Amino acid sequence: MSKVAKLQCEGHELEFPIVEGTEQEKAIDISGLRKQTGLITIDEGFVNTGSTSSAITFLNGEEGVLRYRGYAIEDLAKNCDFMEVAYLLIYGELPTESEITVFRDSIRHHTMLHEDMRLFYNGFPRDAHPMAILSSVVGALSTFYQDSLDPNDPEQVEISIHRLLAKLPTIAAYSHNKSNGIPFSYPQNNLEYCENFLQMMFSVPSESYKVDPLFVEALNMLLIVHADHEQNCSTSTVRVVGSANANLFASISAGICALWGPLHGGANEAVVSMLGKIHEDGGDVDKYVDMAKDKQNGFRLMGFGHRVYKNFDPRANIIKAYCDKLLEKLDLDDPLFEIAQRLEKVALEDEYFVKRKLYPNVDFYSGVIYRAMGIPVQMFTVMFAIGRLPGWIAHWKEMHESPTKRICRPRQVYTGPNVREFVPIAKR
Ligand code: SDX
């Protein structure tokens, strides 16, 4: 089979190499196109364009396959906790007992914020969206750690990675405490990552807080299935910002902003708002499926559809199975979960969704579990960010370690006015 692609255009007959990945994905390497022809390619939304090669995550959208460093997401969600998966994504291998012990210990001892950082929260309005707080405070970490911002110094990168992984849950929990007007709870070094987050979120000085092991198990699963997803919008943002040699804190802050978008990570918040609206409207899911099919009203079924998955999102399957188990164990009867299941059934039997291969994605059921845990809707995308952080870090690190790293600077096709004479204001 030819390993080149032939291109004939404007009198040129050119050949471009076809590169192949370890899972037989193929791409035409057009890096020589403009030099040889003066032409560029254009691909709105990069639907057909690869930005890089990567050894971190493989997904097959047609078959609903997702693997981190070669391990199936189903195996990792079942057998690991979030810190093990974070280690795997960032360093490329599942940790040994001693490696994960050292890693956990280091993360545990970086969970506190500088006391001056806690003052930031006094300046935010009480109803500030926690994603705005998260991106602001993460960006500001660079002002407290000015000695470890060099992306080309492995030691500075390592300590920044540990500080970010350790502090993001603290920053997130403090934004929740702030919005509820309850005192900030310091992280506790005798607790594991997810337990620590839950105690910072929900403990109050007036009584002792006992972390529910069911919620710890659910949270580890949710953070694992959100941990990476190759070149999605927010990860690509982290890579683009990092390609300019911006420090890791600035790059992650930019990724948080991208994730906030309702078409991306913000969808989990939008799903629960949509399910709540359907519930208030009498639970008529057919009405909302019809609305989603009508292009005139711009309504979309949030939590449905995906740029890559044209089959079930394997993460949605894992989360949905856990919803069933958790709600049964908690003896909780969440009307929104019942509506979500009915909505899924109706949509998956509807020609419009079948033809466009629109399936529930990772955001469709995650909010049901967050609600069962008492996490408020506005914090849902923050939970996505805590999960996605190791993936963002892994991609940022892989990019900086690549010998072919270049600043990201796409081209364009100009469609504005041709050159014209300047007209002084008196004559306009
Ligand atoms: C995430 O990239 C990642 O990996 C993202 C993510 C990750 O882990 O990082 O998986 C996380 O962002 C999941 C997606 C969360 N977003 C939503 O749930 C929002 C609702 N979904 C969509 O808006 C949409 O499906 C996207 C944004 C997810 C994908 O958009 P695409 O690939 O650009 O698809 P499209 O908008 O071109 O839609 C193709 C067709 C269109 O109809 P036609 O023009 O062919 O007639 O499908 C329709 C769309 O109108 N469509 C929907 C729909 N999603 C797509 N119609 C109704 N409801 C929907 N949800």
PDB file of C-alpha atoms in Angstrom, residues 175-308:
ATOM      1  CA  SER A 175     -14.767  28.554  46.045  1.00  0.00           C
ATOM      2  CA  HIS A 176     -17.635  26.351  47.269  1.00  0.00           C
ATOM      3  CA  ASN A 177     -17.103  27.403  50.908  1.00  0.00           C
ATOM      4  CA  LYS A 178     -17.063  31.051  49.797  1.00  0.00           C
ATOM      5  CA  SER A 179     -20.367  30.776  47.915  1.00  0.00           C
ATOM      6  CA  ASN A 180     -21.966  29.114  50.947  1.00  0.00           C
ATOM      7  CA  GLY A 181     -20.515  31.544  53.467  1.00  0.00           C
ATOM      8  CA  ILE A 182     -18.900  28.745  55.493  1.00  0.00           C
ATOM      9  CA  PRO A 183     -15.311  28.848  56.830  1.00  0.00           C
ATOM     10  CA  PHE A 184     -12.580  27.293  54.715  1.00  0.00           C
ATOM     11  CA  SER A 185     -11.469  23.875  55.987  1.00  0.00           C
ATOM     12  CA  TYR A 186      -7.753  23.162  55.770  1.00  0.00           C
ATOM     13  CA  PRO A 187      -6.680  20.010  53.904  1.00  0.00           C
ATOM     14  CA  GLN A 188      -5.920  17.066  56.227  1.00  0.00           C
ATOM     15  CA  ASN A 189      -2.729  15.090  55.555  1.00  0.00           C
ATOM     16  CA  ASN A 190      -4.172  11.872  56.959  1.00  0.00           C
ATOM     17  CA  LEU A 191      -6.741  11.711  54.138  1.00  0.00           C
ATOM     18  CA  GLU A 192      -6.420  10.455  50.549  1.00  0.00           C
ATOM     19  CA  TYR A 193      -7.021  12.810  47.619  1.00  0.00           C
ATOM     20  CA  CYS A 194     -10.805  12.381  47.144  1.00  0.00           C
ATOM     21  CA  GLU A 195     -11.539  12.089  50.877  1.00  0.00           C
ATOM     22  CA  ASN A 196      -9.593  15.297  51.469  1.00  0.00           C
ATOM     23  CA  PHE A 197     -11.570  17.126  48.788  1.00  0.00           C
ATOM     24  CA  LEU A 198     -14.917  15.993  50.197  1.00  0.00           C
ATOM     25  CA  GLN A 199     -13.987  17.027  53.753  1.00  0.00           C
ATOM     26  CA  MET A 200     -12.847  20.466  52.523  1.00  0.00           C
ATOM     27  CA  MET A 201     -16.108  20.795  50.588  1.00  0.00           C
ATOM     28  CA  PHE A 202     -18.571  19.683  53.237  1.00  0.00           C
ATOM     29  CA  SER A 203     -17.058  19.772  56.751  1.00  0.00           C
ATOM     30  CA  VAL A 204     -18.120  22.588  59.118  1.00  0.00           C
ATOM     31  CA  PRO A 205     -16.408  23.629  62.387  1.00  0.00           C
ATOM     32  CA  SER A 206     -19.525  22.871  64.423  1.00  0.00           C
ATOM     33  CA  GLU A 207     -19.444  19.098  63.936  1.00  0.00           C
ATOM     34  CA  SER A 208     -17.111  16.328  62.843  1.00  0.00           C
ATOM     35  CA  TYR A 209     -17.462  15.200  59.225  1.00  0.00           C
ATOM     36  CA  LYS A 210     -17.353  11.542  58.208  1.00  0.00           C
ATOM     37  CA  VAL A 211     -16.513  10.947  54.574  1.00  0.00           C
ATOM     38  CA  ASP A 212     -18.890   8.436  52.946  1.00  0.00           C
ATOM     39  CA  PRO A 213     -16.782   5.682  51.298  1.00  0.00           C
ATOM     40  CA  LEU A 214     -19.459   5.372  48.594  1.00  0.00           C
ATOM     41  CA  PHE A 215     -18.855   9.000  47.601  1.00  0.00           C
ATOM     42  CA  VAL A 216     -15.068   8.486  47.651  1.00  0.00           C
ATOM     43  CA  GLU A 217     -15.467   5.507  45.290  1.00  0.00           C
ATOM     44  CA  ALA A 218     -17.832   7.482  43.028  1.00  0.00           C
ATOM     45  CA  LEU A 219     -15.525  10.501  42.942  1.00  0.00           C
ATOM     46  CA  ASN A 220     -12.452   8.441  42.079  1.00  0.00           C
ATOM     47  CA  MET A 221     -14.367   6.866  39.182  1.00  0.00           C
ATOM     48  CA  LEU A 222     -15.641  10.232  37.919  1.00  0.00           C
ATOM     49  CA  LEU A 223     -12.205  11.878  38.079  1.00  0.00           C
ATOM     50  CA  ILE A 224     -10.632   8.899  36.293  1.00  0.00           C
ATOM     51  CA  VAL A 225     -13.093   8.903  33.374  1.00  0.00           C
ATOM     52  CA  HIS A 226     -12.584  12.675  32.956  1.00  0.00           C
ATOM     53  CA  ALA A 227      -8.775  12.542  33.235  1.00  0.00           C
ATOM     54  CA  ASP A 228      -7.862  12.808  29.550  1.00  0.00           C
ATOM     55  CA  HIS A 229      -9.379  12.795  26.096  1.00  0.00           C
ATOM     56  CA  GLU A 230      -6.556  13.473  23.593  1.00  0.00           C
ATOM     57  CA  GLN A 231      -6.782  16.747  21.618  1.00  0.00           C
ATOM     58  CA  ASN A 232     -10.126  18.097  22.929  1.00  0.00           C
ATOM     59  CA  CYS A 233     -10.794  21.839  23.001  1.00  0.00           C
ATOM     60  CA  SER A 234      -9.323  22.568  26.459  1.00  0.00           C
ATOM     61  CA  THR A 235      -6.297  20.277  26.047  1.00  0.00           C
ATOM     62  CA  SER A 236      -5.539  21.871  22.681  1.00  0.00           C
ATOM     63  CA  THR A 237      -5.797  25.254  24.443  1.00  0.00           C
ATOM     64  CA  VAL A 238      -3.260  24.160  27.064  1.00  0.00           C
ATOM     65  CA  ARG A 239      -0.921  23.004  24.269  1.00  0.00           C
ATOM     66  CA  VAL A 240      -1.339  26.227  22.249  1.00  0.00           C
ATOM     67  CA  VAL A 241      -0.701  28.497  25.248  1.00  0.00           C
ATOM     68  CA  GLY A 242       2.154  26.274  26.462  1.00  0.00           C
ATOM     69  CA  SER A 243       3.741  26.288  22.980  1.00  0.00           C
ATOM     70  CA  ALA A 244       4.606  29.968  23.554  1.00  0.00           C
ATOM     71  CA  ASN A 245       6.633  28.843  26.626  1.00  0.00           C
ATOM     72  CA  ALA A 246       4.017  30.337  28.941  1.00  0.00           C
ATOM     73  CA  ASN A 247       4.399  28.758  32.388  1.00  0.00           C
ATOM     74  CA  LEU A 248       2.358  25.704  33.416  1.00  0.00           C
ATOM     75  CA  PHE A 249       0.023  27.686  35.724  1.00  0.00           C
ATOM     76  CA  ALA A 250      -0.863  30.132  32.908  1.00  0.00           C
ATOM     77  CA  SER A 251      -1.402  27.262  30.449  1.00  0.00           C
ATOM     78  CA  ILE A 252      -3.713  25.377  32.825  1.00  0.00           C
ATOM     79  CA  SER A 253      -5.622  28.563  33.650  1.00  0.00           C
ATOM     80  CA  ALA A 254      -6.310  28.953  29.912  1.00  0.00           C
ATOM     81  CA  GLY A 255      -7.467  25.320  29.704  1.00  0.00           C
ATOM     82  CA  ILE A 256      -9.912  25.935  32.576  1.00  0.00           C
ATOM     83  CA  CYS A 257     -11.427  28.833  30.634  1.00  0.00           C
ATOM     84  CA  ALA A 258     -11.874  26.697  27.508  1.00  0.00           C
ATOM     85  CA  LEU A 259     -13.448  23.867  29.509  1.00  0.00           C
ATOM     86  CA  TRP A 260     -16.013  26.320  30.949  1.00  0.00           C
ATOM     87  CA  GLY A 261     -17.754  26.561  27.562  1.00  0.00           C
ATOM     88  CA  PRO A 262     -21.200  24.866  27.526  1.00  0.00           C
ATOM     89  CA  LEU A 263     -20.300  23.015  24.323  1.00  0.00           C
ATOM     90  CA  HIS A 264     -17.357  21.456  26.179  1.00  0.00           C
ATOM     91  CA  GLY A 265     -16.985  20.831  29.909  1.00  0.00           C
ATOM     92  CA  GLY A 266     -19.762  23.266  30.764  1.00  0.00           C
ATOM     93  CA  ALA A 267     -22.201  20.753  29.266  1.00  0.00           C
ATOM     94  CA  ASN A 268     -22.504  18.789  32.544  1.00  0.00           C
ATOM     95  CA  GLU A 269     -23.939  21.870  34.243  1.00  0.00           C
ATOM     96  CA  ALA A 270     -26.156  22.496  31.197  1.00  0.00           C
ATOM     97  CA  VAL A 271     -27.443  18.880  31.220  1.00  0.00           C
ATOM     98  CA  VAL A 272     -28.784  19.116  34.775  1.00  0.00           C
ATOM     99  CA  SER A 273     -30.334  22.517  34.054  1.00  0.00           C
ATOM    100  CA  MET A 274     -31.988  20.986  30.956  1.00  0.00           C
ATOM    101  CA  LEU A 275     -33.230  17.898  32.888  1.00  0.00           C
ATOM    102  CA  GLY A 276     -34.556  20.196  35.627  1.00  0.00           C
ATOM    103  CA  LYS A 277     -36.434  22.254  33.032  1.00  0.00           C
ATOM    104  CA  ILE A 278     -37.962  19.112  31.491  1.00  0.00           C
ATOM    105  CA  HIS A 279     -38.978  17.951  34.984  1.00  0.00           C
ATOM    106  CA  GLU A 280     -40.637  21.318  35.784  1.00  0.00           C
ATOM    107  CA  ASP A 281     -42.316  21.170  32.390  1.00  0.00           C
ATOM    108  CA  GLY A 282     -44.057  17.890  33.297  1.00  0.00           C
ATOM    109  CA  GLY A 283     -41.340  15.486  32.120  1.00  0.00           C
ATOM    110  CA  ASP A 284     -42.395  15.516  28.467  1.00  0.00           C
ATOM    111  CA  VAL A 285     -39.125  14.259  26.926  1.00  0.00           C
ATOM    112  CA  ASP A 286     -40.666  13.898  23.438  1.00  0.00           C
ATOM    113  CA  LYS A 287     -41.257  17.661  23.360  1.00  0.00           C
ATOM    114  CA  TYR A 288     -37.578  18.347  24.021  1.00  0.00           C
ATOM    115  CA  VAL A 289     -36.354  15.737  21.562  1.00  0.00           C
ATOM    116  CA  ASP A 290     -38.538  17.426  18.910  1.00  0.00           C
ATOM    117  CA  MET A 291     -37.127  20.836  19.910  1.00  0.00           C
ATOM    118  CA  ALA A 292     -33.575  19.507  19.500  1.00  0.00           C
ATOM    119  CA  LYS A 293     -34.419  18.389  15.963  1.00  0.00           C
ATOM    120  CA  ASP A 294     -35.853  21.767  14.976  1.00  0.00           C
ATOM    121  CA  LYS A 295     -32.968  23.894  13.667  1.00  0.00           C
ATOM    122  CA  GLN A 296     -35.031  27.053  14.086  1.00  0.00           C
ATOM    123  CA  ASN A 297     -34.857  27.193  17.857  1.00  0.00           C
ATOM    124  CA  GLY A 298     -31.173  26.425  18.325  1.00  0.00           C
ATOM    125  CA  PHE A 299     -31.945  24.057  21.255  1.00  0.00           C
ATOM    126  CA  ARG A 300     -29.616  21.098  21.630  1.00  0.00           C
ATOM    127  CA  LEU A 301     -29.886  18.070  23.900  1.00  0.00           C
ATOM    128  CA  MET A 302     -27.005  18.871  26.207  1.00  0.00           C
ATOM    129  CA  GLY A 303     -24.902  15.811  27.005  1.00  0.00           C
ATOM    130  CA  PHE A 304     -25.638  14.339  23.573  1.00  0.00           C
ATOM    131  CA  GLY A 305     -23.331  14.164  20.592  1.00  0.00           C
ATOM    132  CA  HIS A 306     -19.578  14.250  20.265  1.00  0.00           C
ATOM    133  CA  ARG A 307     -16.992  15.348  17.735  1.00  0.00           C
ATOM    134  CA  VAL A 308     -15.231  12.000  17.863  1.00  0.00           C
TER     135      VAL A 308
END
